[in-house]
Each structure stands twice: as structure tokens, then as C-alpha cells.
Amino acid sequence: MVSCAATKIPRATDQQKVDLLKKVECFIFDCDGVIWLGDKVIEGVPETLDMLRSMGKKVFFVTNNSTKSRAGYMSKFQSLGLDVKAEEIYSSSYAAAAYLESINFNKKVYVIGETGILEELDLKGIRHIGGPGDADKRVTLKSGEFMEHDHDVGAVVVGFDRYINYYKIQYATLCIRENPGCLFIATNRDAVTHLTDAQEWAGNGSMVGAIVGSTKREPTVVGKPSDFMLKNISATLGLRPDQICMVGDRLDTDIMFGKNGGLATSLVLSGVTTEEVLNSPDNKVIPDYVLSKLPDLLSVKQAAMVAA
């Protein structure tokens, strides 16, 4: 249900936690702010995942961070002591490549983004240019300067890019505006992201916004809250939406992603969304459950095991 937060939304009670664990067969987790903050795993998360697996629950990890491929995320999970399979990871870099494959795309892609997108495009056999290779390219804007661009580019994919520059913005703009039928794809439009555990950093929404501004085009978004990844997971498992719970720290992406797909939703307050934002009169996205952090579920471990 989507409504306005008129009164304070309480944390989930122990009985509500037990009911959630009893009815849900699959948990989809955001990563940043839920599983880890920056390069530190949130205390109690490994034990929580072990508990869910011991109860026979399926777990998936869905992240809007496109800087890594699924293989790259596997390395991060392992470095944090988390036992996760590659097929349990859905990154927005993978979603971008999977989306292009689903529409039988056969042209080149210009990438604003990092290695994660390039690695996933390579795995799908999709040709690409740009990415980190354009990090040091500069525009001087001297008199008469004219930028050439590849007319075989049929899609521009914009993901988080720590090395975005004016050259990349202009190149992407030329492809979208001048190449007939060129697609504009965004891995996500997150306003901020947790790239370190010290503070929030400007997210991919800032990169996408630059291209929206120069092209006057809106992108196709393949990450949350788009339902592209959700449909893939549901089809793979053969589960109904009401058997799946989305757990995230963002109202506008994670919880909306779950609401749009008809899932149960659980907001954790260990990441981007604060209790003040959750209970603001301006908030129109209300989660089904609220936890201070994912390991809150451990408090009902014994009761949940009996109920299961």
C-alpha cells in the first residue's frame, strides 16, 4: 500500500518478524546499507543469512551499484566473509547487459561507467566503447573544434562513473541525439550512494541527469525500482510475488521496487533512509515492516524455527 506517513511508523514486533519469516520463501536484499556499509559488513549479517538459509529460504542480492560485475561482487562478498553464489547476485551492470540481450541488440554500446558494465557486456558478446578508456580524454573547446562519434553506436548506457568528464557527456549526447534510434539506458537514478562508510556520495542520478539535460530524453532504467530484475528472479524460482520480500534501505528505490512488484517489503534503517524521513508527512512510500537493521531478525530465531 502506498500512502502518506501521517503518524509514526513503528518498528516490527517480534510476532511480526515471526510472521514474515513464516510466509516468505525468498528474500531479496539490497547490498549497500543493508548487508554492508562501504567496505565493512554490518555486524550480525552473516549469522542472519545463515539462519535464513537453514530455514530453507532463498536469498538474492540486488544492487544498483554498477561499478562491479557479478564476478566483482563475488570477490567483495568473499572478502567480507559472506558465502554467496554468483547466480544469487543481480547487479545493475548485469541488468543493463541482460536487457540489451533480451531485445536482441546488435550494435555498439557507448558506456559512461566503470568496469562492471564492460565485463557484463563482454559476457553477453555485446560490443562496446567508452568506459574507463575515456577517463583521461579532454575537450579543449578551441575555435572550430568538432567531435567525431561512432555512428554504429545504438545504445548509451550510463552507470556510476567516478571519472565522468565533459568528453564523455558530449560523446553520449552526440550518440543519443544524432544516431537514429539510439537507446538511452540508465543502470539507476539513485541520488546518493554509500561508497564508503564515512558519508554519502553523489549517486548515478547525477550522471544520468547530465545526459537528460543535454539530450532532453528520459532513459530506460534497468535497476531498481524498475521491475526488470524482479521478473527474472520470479521466473527463475517460480514463486508468486507475495512469497518474496524485498529488504532495502531506500524508500524510493528498494521499497518502491517491492511495492511495484507486489512483494512484501521491509525497510532497514541502517543505510540511507532515516526514521525522520520515513515518518515525514512528505513520504508516500510505506513499507510493510521496519527494522533498525537486518540482524533484528535474529531475536526471533528460535520462535521462527518452530513456526516454520
Coordinates of N, CA, C and O in Angstrom, one line a residue, residues 146-297:
F146 N 35.6 20.2 -33.4 CA 34.4 19.3 -33.8 C 34.7 17.9 -33.3 O 35.7 17.3 -33.6
M147 N 33.8 17.3 -32.5 CA 34.0 16.0 -32.0 C 33.3 14.9 -32.9 O 32.1 15.0 -33.2
E148 N 34.1 14.0 -33.4 CA 33.6 12.9 -34.2 C 33.0 11.9 -33.2 O 33.4 11.8 -32.1
H149 N 32.0 11.1 -33.7 CA 31.5 10.0 -32.8 C 31.1 8.8 -33.7 O 30.9 9.0 -35.0
D150 N 31.0 7.6 -33.2 CA 30.8 6.4 -33.9 C 29.3 6.3 -34.2 O 28.5 6.2 -33.3
H151 N 29.0 6.3 -35.5 CA 27.5 6.2 -35.9 C 26.9 4.8 -35.8 O 25.7 4.7 -36.0
D152 N 27.8 3.8 -35.4 CA 27.3 2.5 -35.2 C 26.8 2.2 -33.7 O 26.4 1.2 -33.4
V153 N 27.0 3.3 -32.9 CA 26.5 3.2 -31.5 C 25.0 3.2 -31.5 O 24.4 4.2 -32.0
G154 N 24.4 2.1 -31.0 CA 22.9 2.0 -30.9 C 22.4 2.2 -29.5 O 21.1 2.1 -29.4
A155 N 23.2 2.3 -28.5 CA 22.8 2.5 -27.2 C 23.8 3.2 -26.3 O 25.0 2.9 -26.5
V156 N 23.4 4.0 -25.5 CA 24.3 4.6 -24.5 C 23.8 4.1 -23.1 O 22.7 4.2 -22.7
V157 N 24.8 3.5 -22.4 CA 24.5 3.0 -21.0 C 25.2 3.9 -20.0 O 26.4 4.1 -20.1
V158 N 24.4 4.5 -19.1 CA 25.0 5.4 -18.1 C 24.9 4.7 -16.7 O 23.9 4.5 -16.2
G159 N 26.1 4.4 -16.2 CA 26.2 3.9 -14.8 C 27.1 4.8 -14.0 O 27.7 5.8 -14.5
F160 N 27.3 4.5 -12.7 CA 28.1 5.3 -11.9 C 29.5 5.4 -12.4 O 30.1 4.3 -12.7
D161 N 30.1 6.6 -12.4 CA 31.4 6.8 -13.1 C 32.2 7.8 -12.3 O 31.9 9.0 -12.4
R162 N 33.1 7.4 -11.5 CA 34.0 8.3 -10.7 C 34.8 9.2 -11.6 O 35.4 10.2 -11.1
Y163 N 34.9 8.8 -12.9 CA 35.8 9.6 -13.8 C 35.0 10.2 -14.9 O 35.6 10.4 -16.0
I164 N 33.8 10.5 -14.7 CA 33.0 11.2 -15.7 C 33.6 12.6 -16.0 O 34.2 13.2 -15.1
N165 N 33.5 12.9 -17.3 CA 34.1 14.2 -17.7 C 33.3 14.8 -18.9 O 32.3 14.2 -19.3
Y166 N 33.7 15.9 -19.3 CA 32.9 16.6 -20.3 C 33.0 15.9 -21.7 O 32.0 15.8 -22.4
Y167 N 34.1 15.2 -21.9 CA 34.2 14.4 -23.2 C 33.2 13.3 -23.2 O 32.5 13.2 -24.2
K168 N 33.0 12.6 -22.1 CA 32.0 11.5 -22.1 C 30.6 12.1 -22.2 O 29.8 11.4 -22.9
I169 N 30.3 13.2 -21.6 CA 29.0 13.7 -21.7 C 28.7 14.2 -23.1 O 27.6 13.9 -23.6
Q170 N 29.6 14.8 -23.8 CA 29.4 15.2 -25.1 C 29.3 14.0 -26.1 O 28.4 14.0 -27.0
Y171 N 30.1 13.0 -25.9 CA 30.1 11.8 -26.8 C 28.7 11.1 -26.6 O 28.1 10.8 -27.6
A172 N 28.3 10.9 -25.4 CA 27.0 10.3 -25.2 C 25.9 11.1 -25.8 O 24.9 10.6 -26.4
T173 N 26.0 12.4 -25.6 CA 24.9 13.4 -26.2 C 24.9 13.2 -27.7 O 23.8 13.2 -28.3
L174 N 26.0 13.2 -28.3 CA 26.0 13.1 -29.8 C 25.4 11.8 -30.3 O 24.6 11.8 -31.2
C175 N 25.7 10.7 -29.6 CA 25.2 9.4 -30.0 C 23.7 9.4 -29.9 O 22.9 8.9 -30.8
I176 N 23.1 9.9 -28.7 CA 21.7 9.8 -28.5 C 21.0 10.8 -29.4 O 19.9 10.5 -30.0
R177 N 21.5 12.0 -29.7 CA 20.8 13.0 -30.5 C 21.0 12.8 -32.0 O 20.1 13.1 -32.7
E178 N 22.1 12.2 -32.4 CA 22.4 12.1 -33.8 C 22.3 10.7 -34.4 O 22.2 10.6 -35.7
N179 N 22.4 9.6 -33.6 CA 22.3 8.3 -34.2 C 20.8 7.8 -34.2 O 20.2 7.7 -33.1
P180 N 20.2 7.6 -35.3 CA 18.8 7.2 -35.3 C 18.5 6.0 -34.5 O 19.2 5.0 -34.6
G181 N 17.5 6.1 -33.6 CA 17.0 5.0 -32.8 C 18.0 4.7 -31.6 O 17.8 3.6 -30.9
C182 N 19.0 5.5 -31.3 CA 19.9 5.2 -30.2 C 19.2 5.2 -28.9 O 18.4 6.1 -28.5
L183 N 19.4 4.1 -28.2 CA 18.7 3.9 -26.8 C 19.5 4.6 -25.8 O 20.7 4.8 -25.9
F184 N 18.8 5.1 -24.8 CA 19.4 5.7 -23.6 C 19.0 4.9 -22.4 O 17.9 4.8 -22.0
I185 N 20.0 4.2 -21.8 CA 19.8 3.3 -20.7 C 20.5 3.7 -19.5 O 21.7 4.0 -19.5
A186 N 19.8 3.7 -18.3 CA 20.4 4.1 -17.1 C 20.4 2.9 -16.2 O 19.4 2.2 -16.1
T187 N 21.5 2.6 -15.5 CA 21.6 1.5 -14.6 C 20.7 1.8 -13.4 O 20.1 0.9 -12.8
N188 N 20.6 3.1 -13.0 CA 19.8 3.5 -11.9 C 19.8 5.0 -11.8 O 20.6 5.7 -12.6
R189 N 18.9 5.6 -11.0 CA 18.9 7.1 -10.8 C 19.0 7.4 -9.4 O 18.5 8.4 -8.9
D190 N 19.8 6.6 -8.6 CA 20.0 6.9 -7.2 C 20.6 8.3 -7.0 O 21.6 8.6 -7.6
A191 N 20.0 9.0 -6.0 CA 20.6 10.4 -5.8 C 21.9 10.3 -5.1 O 22.8 11.1 -5.4
V192 N 22.0 9.4 -4.1 CA 23.3 9.2 -3.3 C 23.6 7.8 -3.2 O 22.7 6.9 -3.4
T193 N 24.8 7.5 -2.8 CA 25.3 6.1 -2.6 C 26.3 6.0 -1.5 O 26.9 7.0 -1.1
H194 N 26.4 4.8 -0.9 CA 27.4 4.6 0.2 C 28.6 3.9 -0.4 O 28.7 2.7 -0.3
L195 N 29.5 4.7 -0.9 CA 30.7 4.1 -1.5 C 31.8 3.9 -0.4 O 32.7 3.1 -0.5
T196 N 31.6 4.6 0.7 CA 32.5 4.5 1.9 C 31.5 4.5 3.1 O 30.4 4.8 3.0
D197 N 32.1 4.0 4.3 CA 31.2 4.0 5.4 C 31.3 5.3 6.2 O 30.7 5.5 7.3
A198 N 32.0 6.4 5.6 CA 32.1 7.6 6.3 C 31.0 8.7 6.0 O 30.7 9.5 6.8
Q199 N 30.5 8.6 4.7 CA 29.5 9.6 4.3 C 28.8 9.1 3.1 O 29.2 8.1 2.4
E200 N 27.7 9.8 2.7 CA 27.0 9.6 1.4 C 27.7 10.3 0.3 O 28.3 11.4 0.5
W201 N 27.7 9.7 -0.9 CA 28.3 10.3 -2.0 C 27.3 10.5 -3.1 O 26.3 9.8 -3.2
A202 N 27.5 11.5 -4.0 CA 26.6 11.7 -5.1 C 26.4 10.5 -5.9 O 27.5 9.8 -6.3
G203 N 25.2 10.1 -6.2 CA 25.0 8.8 -6.9 C 24.9 8.9 -8.4 O 25.1 10.0 -9.0
N204 N 24.4 7.8 -9.1 CA 24.3 7.8 -10.5 C 23.3 8.8 -11.1 O 23.3 9.1 -12.2
G205 N 22.4 9.2 -10.2 CA 21.4 10.1 -10.6 C 22.0 11.4 -11.2 O 21.5 12.1 -12.1
S206 N 23.2 11.8 -10.6 CA 23.8 13.0 -11.1 C 24.4 12.8 -12.5 O 24.4 13.7 -13.3
M207 N 24.9 11.6 -12.8 CA 25.5 11.3 -14.1 C 24.3 11.2 -15.1 O 24.4 11.8 -16.2
V208 N 23.3 10.5 -14.8 CA 22.1 10.4 -15.7 C 21.5 11.8 -15.9 O 21.1 12.1 -17.1
G209 N 21.4 12.6 -14.9 CA 20.8 13.9 -15.0 C 21.6 14.8 -16.0 O 20.9 15.6 -16.7
A210 N 22.9 14.6 -16.1 CA 23.6 15.4 -17.0 C 23.2 15.1 -18.5 O 23.1 16.0 -19.3
I211 N 23.0 13.8 -18.8 CA 22.6 13.4 -20.1 C 21.2 13.7 -20.4 O 20.8 14.1 -21.5
V212 N 20.3 13.6 -19.4 CA 18.9 14.0 -19.6 C 18.9 15.5 -20.0 O 18.2 15.9 -20.9
G213 N 19.7 16.3 -19.3 CA 19.7 17.7 -19.5 C 20.2 18.1 -20.9 O 19.7 19.0 -21.5
S214 N 21.2 17.3 -21.4 CA 21.8 17.7 -22.7 C 21.0 17.1 -23.9 O 21.1 17.6 -25.0
T215 N 20.2 16.0 -23.7 CA 19.5 15.4 -24.8 C 18.0 15.6 -24.7 O 17.3 15.3 -25.7
K216 N 17.5 16.0 -23.6 CA 16.0 16.2 -23.4 C 15.3 14.8 -23.6 O 14.2 14.8 -24.0
R217 N 16.0 13.8 -23.2 CA 15.5 12.4 -23.3 C 15.5 11.8 -21.9 O 16.4 12.0 -21.1
E218 N 14.4 11.0 -21.7 CA 14.4 10.2 -20.4 C 14.9 8.8 -20.7 O 14.6 8.2 -21.7
P219 N 15.7 8.2 -19.8 CA 16.3 6.9 -20.0 C 15.3 5.8 -19.7 O 14.3 5.9 -18.9
T220 N 15.6 4.6 -20.2 CA 15.1 3.3 -19.7 C 15.9 2.9 -18.5 O 17.1 2.7 -18.7
V221 N 15.3 2.8 -17.4 CA 16.1 2.4 -16.2 C 15.9 0.9 -15.9 O 14.8 0.4 -15.9
V222 N 17.1 0.2 -15.8 CA 17.0 -1.3 -15.7 C 17.2 -1.7 -14.2 O 16.9 -2.9 -13.9
G223 N 17.8 -0.8 -13.4 CA 17.9 -1.2 -12.0 C 16.7 -0.8 -11.2 O 15.6 -0.4 -11.8
K224 N 16.7 -0.9 -9.9 CA 15.6 -0.6 -9.0 C 15.3 0.9 -9.2 O 16.2 1.7 -9.3
P225 N 14.0 1.3 -9.2 CA 12.8 0.5 -8.9 C 12.2 -0.2 -10.1 O 11.0 -0.7 -10.1
S226 N 12.9 -0.2 -11.3 CA 12.3 -0.9 -12.4 C 12.1 -2.4 -12.1 O 12.9 -3.0 -11.2
D227 N 11.2 -3.1 -12.7 CA 10.9 -4.5 -12.4 C 11.6 -5.5 -13.2 O 11.3 -6.7 -13.2
F228 N 12.6 -5.0 -14.1 CA 13.3 -6.0 -15.0 C 13.9 -7.1 -14.2 O 13.8 -8.3 -14.6
M229 N 14.7 -6.8 -13.2 CA 15.4 -7.8 -12.4 C 14.4 -8.7 -11.6 O 14.6 -9.9 -11.5
L230 N 13.4 -8.1 -11.1 CA 12.4 -8.9 -10.4 C 11.7 -9.9 -11.2 O 11.5 -11.1 -10.8
K231 N 11.4 -9.6 -12.4 CA 10.7 -10.6 -13.3 C 11.6 -11.7 -13.6 O 11.2 -12.9 -13.6
N232 N 12.9 -11.5 -13.7 CA 13.9 -12.5 -14.0 C 14.0 -13.5 -12.8 O 14.0 -14.7 -12.9
I233 N 14.1 -12.9 -11.6 CA 14.2 -13.7 -10.3 C 12.9 -14.6 -10.2 O 13.0 -15.8 -9.9
S234 N 11.7 -13.9 -10.3 CA 10.5 -14.6 -10.1 C 10.3 -15.8 -11.1 O 9.9 -16.9 -10.7
A235 N 10.7 -15.6 -12.4 CA 10.6 -16.6 -13.4 C 11.5 -17.8 -13.1 O 11.2 -18.9 -13.3
T236 N 12.7 -17.4 -12.6 CA 13.7 -18.5 -12.2 C 13.2 -19.4 -11.1 O 13.4 -20.6 -11.2
L237 N 12.6 -18.8 -10.1 CA 12.2 -19.6 -8.9 C 10.8 -20.1 -9.0 O 10.4 -21.0 -8.3
G238 N 10.0 -19.5 -9.9 CA 8.6 -20.0 -10.0 C 7.8 -19.6 -8.7 O 6.9 -20.3 -8.3
L239 N 8.1 -18.4 -8.1 CA 7.4 -18.0 -6.9 C 6.4 -16.9 -7.2 O 6.6 -16.1 -8.2
R240 N 5.4 -16.8 -6.4 CA 4.4 -15.7 -6.5 C 5.0 -14.5 -5.8 O 5.9 -14.6 -4.9
P241 N 4.6 -13.3 -6.2 CA 5.2 -12.1 -5.6 C 5.0 -12.1 -4.1 O 5.9 -11.6 -3.4
D242 N 3.9 -12.6 -3.6 CA 3.6 -12.5 -2.2 C 4.5 -13.5 -1.3 O 4.4 -13.5 -0.1
Q243 N 5.2 -14.3 -2.0 CA 6.2 -15.2 -1.3 C 7.6 -14.6 -1.3 O 8.5 -15.3 -0.8
I244 N 7.7 -13.4 -1.8 CA 9.0 -12.8 -1.8 C 9.0 -11.5 -1.0 O 8.0 -10.8 -1.0
C245 N 10.1 -11.2 -0.3 CA 10.2 -10.0 0.5 C 11.4 -9.2 0.0 O 12.5 -9.7 -0.1
M246 N 11.2 -7.9 -0.3 CA 12.3 -7.0 -0.7 C 12.8 -6.3 0.6 O 12.0 -5.7 1.3
V247 N 14.1 -6.4 0.9 CA 14.7 -5.7 2.1 C 15.7 -4.7 1.6 O 16.6 -5.0 0.9
G248 N 15.4 -3.4 1.9 CA 16.3 -2.4 1.5 C 16.3 -1.2 2.4 O 15.6 -1.1 3.4
D249 N 17.2 -0.3 2.1 CA 17.4 0.9 3.0 C 16.9 2.2 2.3 O 17.0 3.3 2.9
R250 N 16.3 2.1 1.1 CA 15.8 3.2 0.4 C 14.3 3.1 0.1 O 13.9 2.1 -0.4
L251 N 13.6 4.1 0.4 CA 12.2 4.1 0.1 C 11.9 4.3 -1.4 O 11.1 3.6 -1.9
D252 N 12.6 5.2 -2.1 CA 12.3 5.5 -3.5 C 12.8 4.5 -4.5 O 12.4 4.5 -5.6
T253 N 13.7 3.6 -4.1 CA 14.2 2.5 -5.0 C 13.8 1.1 -4.5 O 13.0 0.4 -5.1
D254 N 14.4 0.7 -3.3 CA 14.2 -0.6 -2.8 C 12.7 -0.9 -2.5 O 12.1 -1.9 -2.9
I255 N 12.1 0.0 -1.6 CA 10.7 -0.3 -1.2 C 9.8 -0.1 -2.3 O 8.8 -0.9 -2.5
M256 N 10.0 0.9 -3.1 CA 9.1 1.1 -4.3 C 9.3 0.0 -5.3 O 8.3 -0.5 -5.9
F257 N 10.5 -0.5 -5.5 CA 10.7 -1.7 -6.3 C 9.8 -2.9 -5.8 O 9.2 -3.6 -6.6
G258 N 9.8 -3.1 -4.5 CA 9.0 -4.2 -4.0 C 7.5 -3.9 -4.1 O 6.7 -4.8 -4.5
K259 N 7.1 -2.7 -3.8 CA 5.7 -2.3 -4.0 C 5.2 -2.5 -5.4 O 4.1 -3.0 -5.7
N260 N 6.0 -2.0 -6.3 CA 5.6 -2.1 -7.7 C 5.4 -3.5 -8.2 O 4.6 -3.8 -9.1
G261 N 6.2 -4.5 -7.6 CA 6.1 -5.9 -8.0 C 5.2 -6.7 -7.1 O 5.1 -7.9 -7.3
G262 N 4.5 -6.1 -6.2 CA 3.6 -6.8 -5.3 C 4.2 -7.7 -4.3 O 3.6 -8.6 -3.8
L263 N 5.5 -7.3 -3.9 CA 6.2 -8.1 -2.9 C 5.9 -7.5 -1.5 O 5.4 -6.4 -1.3
A264 N 6.2 -8.4 -0.4 CA 6.3 -7.8 0.9 C 7.5 -6.9 1.0 O 8.5 -7.2 0.2
T265 N 7.5 -5.9 1.8 CA 8.7 -5.0 1.8 C 9.1 -4.8 3.3 O 8.3 -4.6 4.2
S266 N 10.4 -4.7 3.4 CA 11.0 -4.4 4.8 C 12.1 -3.4 4.6 O 13.0 -3.6 3.9
L267 N 11.9 -2.3 5.3 CA 12.9 -1.2 5.3 C 13.8 -1.3 6.5 O 13.3 -1.6 7.7
V268 N 15.1 -1.3 6.3 CA 16.1 -1.2 7.4 C 16.6 0.2 7.5 O 16.8 0.9 6.5
L269 N 16.8 0.6 8.7 CA 17.3 2.0 9.0 C 18.8 2.1 9.2 O 19.3 3.0 9.8
S270 N 19.5 1.1 8.6 CA 21.0 1.1 8.7 C 21.7 1.7 7.5 O 22.9 1.7 7.5
G271 N 20.9 2.3 6.6 CA 21.5 2.9 5.4 C 21.1 4.3 5.2 O 21.1 5.2 6.0
V272 N 20.5 4.6 4.0 CA 20.2 5.9 3.5 C 19.0 6.5 4.3 O 19.0 7.7 4.7
T273 N 17.9 5.7 4.4 CA 16.7 6.3 5.0 C 16.7 6.4 6.5 O 17.0 5.4 7.2
T274 N 16.4 7.5 7.0 CA 16.4 7.8 8.5 C 14.9 7.6 8.9 O 14.0 7.7 8.1
E275 N 14.8 7.5 10.3 CA 13.4 7.4 10.8 C 12.7 8.8 10.6 O 11.5 8.8 10.3
E276 N 13.4 9.9 10.6 CA 12.8 11.2 10.3 C 12.2 11.2 8.9 O 11.1 11.7 8.7
V277 N 13.0 10.7 7.9 CA 12.5 10.7 6.5 C 11.3 9.7 6.4 O 10.3 10.1 5.7
L278 N 11.4 8.6 7.0 CA 10.3 7.6 7.0 C 9.0 8.2 7.5 O 7.9 8.0 6.9
N279 N 9.1 8.9 8.5 CA 7.9 9.5 9.2 C 7.5 10.9 8.7 O 6.6 11.5 9.3
S280 N 8.2 11.4 7.7 CA 7.9 12.7 7.2 C 6.5 12.7 6.5 O 6.1 11.8 5.9
P281 N 5.8 13.8 6.7 CA 4.5 14.0 6.0 C 4.6 13.9 4.5 O 3.7 13.6 3.8
D282 N 5.8 14.2 4.0 CA 6.1 14.1 2.6 C 6.3 12.7 2.0 O 6.3 12.5 0.8
N283 N 6.5 11.8 2.9 CA 6.8 10.4 2.5 C 5.5 9.7 2.1 O 4.6 9.6 2.9
K284 N 5.5 9.2 0.9 CA 4.3 8.5 0.4 C 4.5 7.0 0.2 O 3.7 6.3 -0.3
V285 N 5.7 6.5 0.6 CA 6.0 5.1 0.4 C 6.2 4.4 1.7 O 7.1 4.7 2.5
I286 N 5.2 3.6 2.1 CA 5.1 3.0 3.4 C 5.5 1.5 3.3 O 4.8 0.7 2.7
P287 N 6.6 1.0 4.0 CA 7.0 -0.4 4.0 C 6.1 -1.2 4.8 O 5.4 -0.7 5.8
D288 N 6.0 -2.5 4.6 CA 5.2 -3.4 5.4 C 5.8 -3.6 6.8 O 5.1 -3.8 7.8
Y289 N 7.2 -3.6 6.8 CA 7.9 -3.9 8.1 C 9.1 -2.9 8.1 O 9.6 -2.5 7.1
V290 N 9.4 -2.5 9.4 CA 10.6 -1.6 9.6 C 11.5 -2.3 10.6 O 11.0 -2.7 11.7
L291 N 12.7 -2.4 10.3 CA 13.8 -2.9 11.2 C 14.9 -1.9 11.3 O 15.2 -1.2 10.4
S292 N 15.5 -1.9 12.5 CA 16.6 -1.0 12.7 C 17.8 -1.5 11.8 O 18.5 -0.7 11.2
K293 N 17.9 -2.8 11.7 CA 19.0 -3.4 10.8 C 18.5 -4.8 10.6 O 17.7 -5.4 11.3
L294 N 19.1 -5.4 9.5 CA 18.7 -6.8 9.2 C 18.8 -7.8 10.3 O 18.0 -8.7 10.5
P295 N 19.9 -7.8 11.1 CA 20.1 -8.8 12.2 C 19.1 -8.7 13.3 O 19.1 -9.5 14.2
D296 N 18.1 -7.7 13.2 CA 17.0 -7.7 14.2 C 16.2 -9.0 14.1 O 15.6 -9.4 15.1
L297 N 16.3 -9.7 12.9 CA 15.5 -10.9 12.8 C 16.1 -12.0 13.6 O 15.4 -13.0 13.9

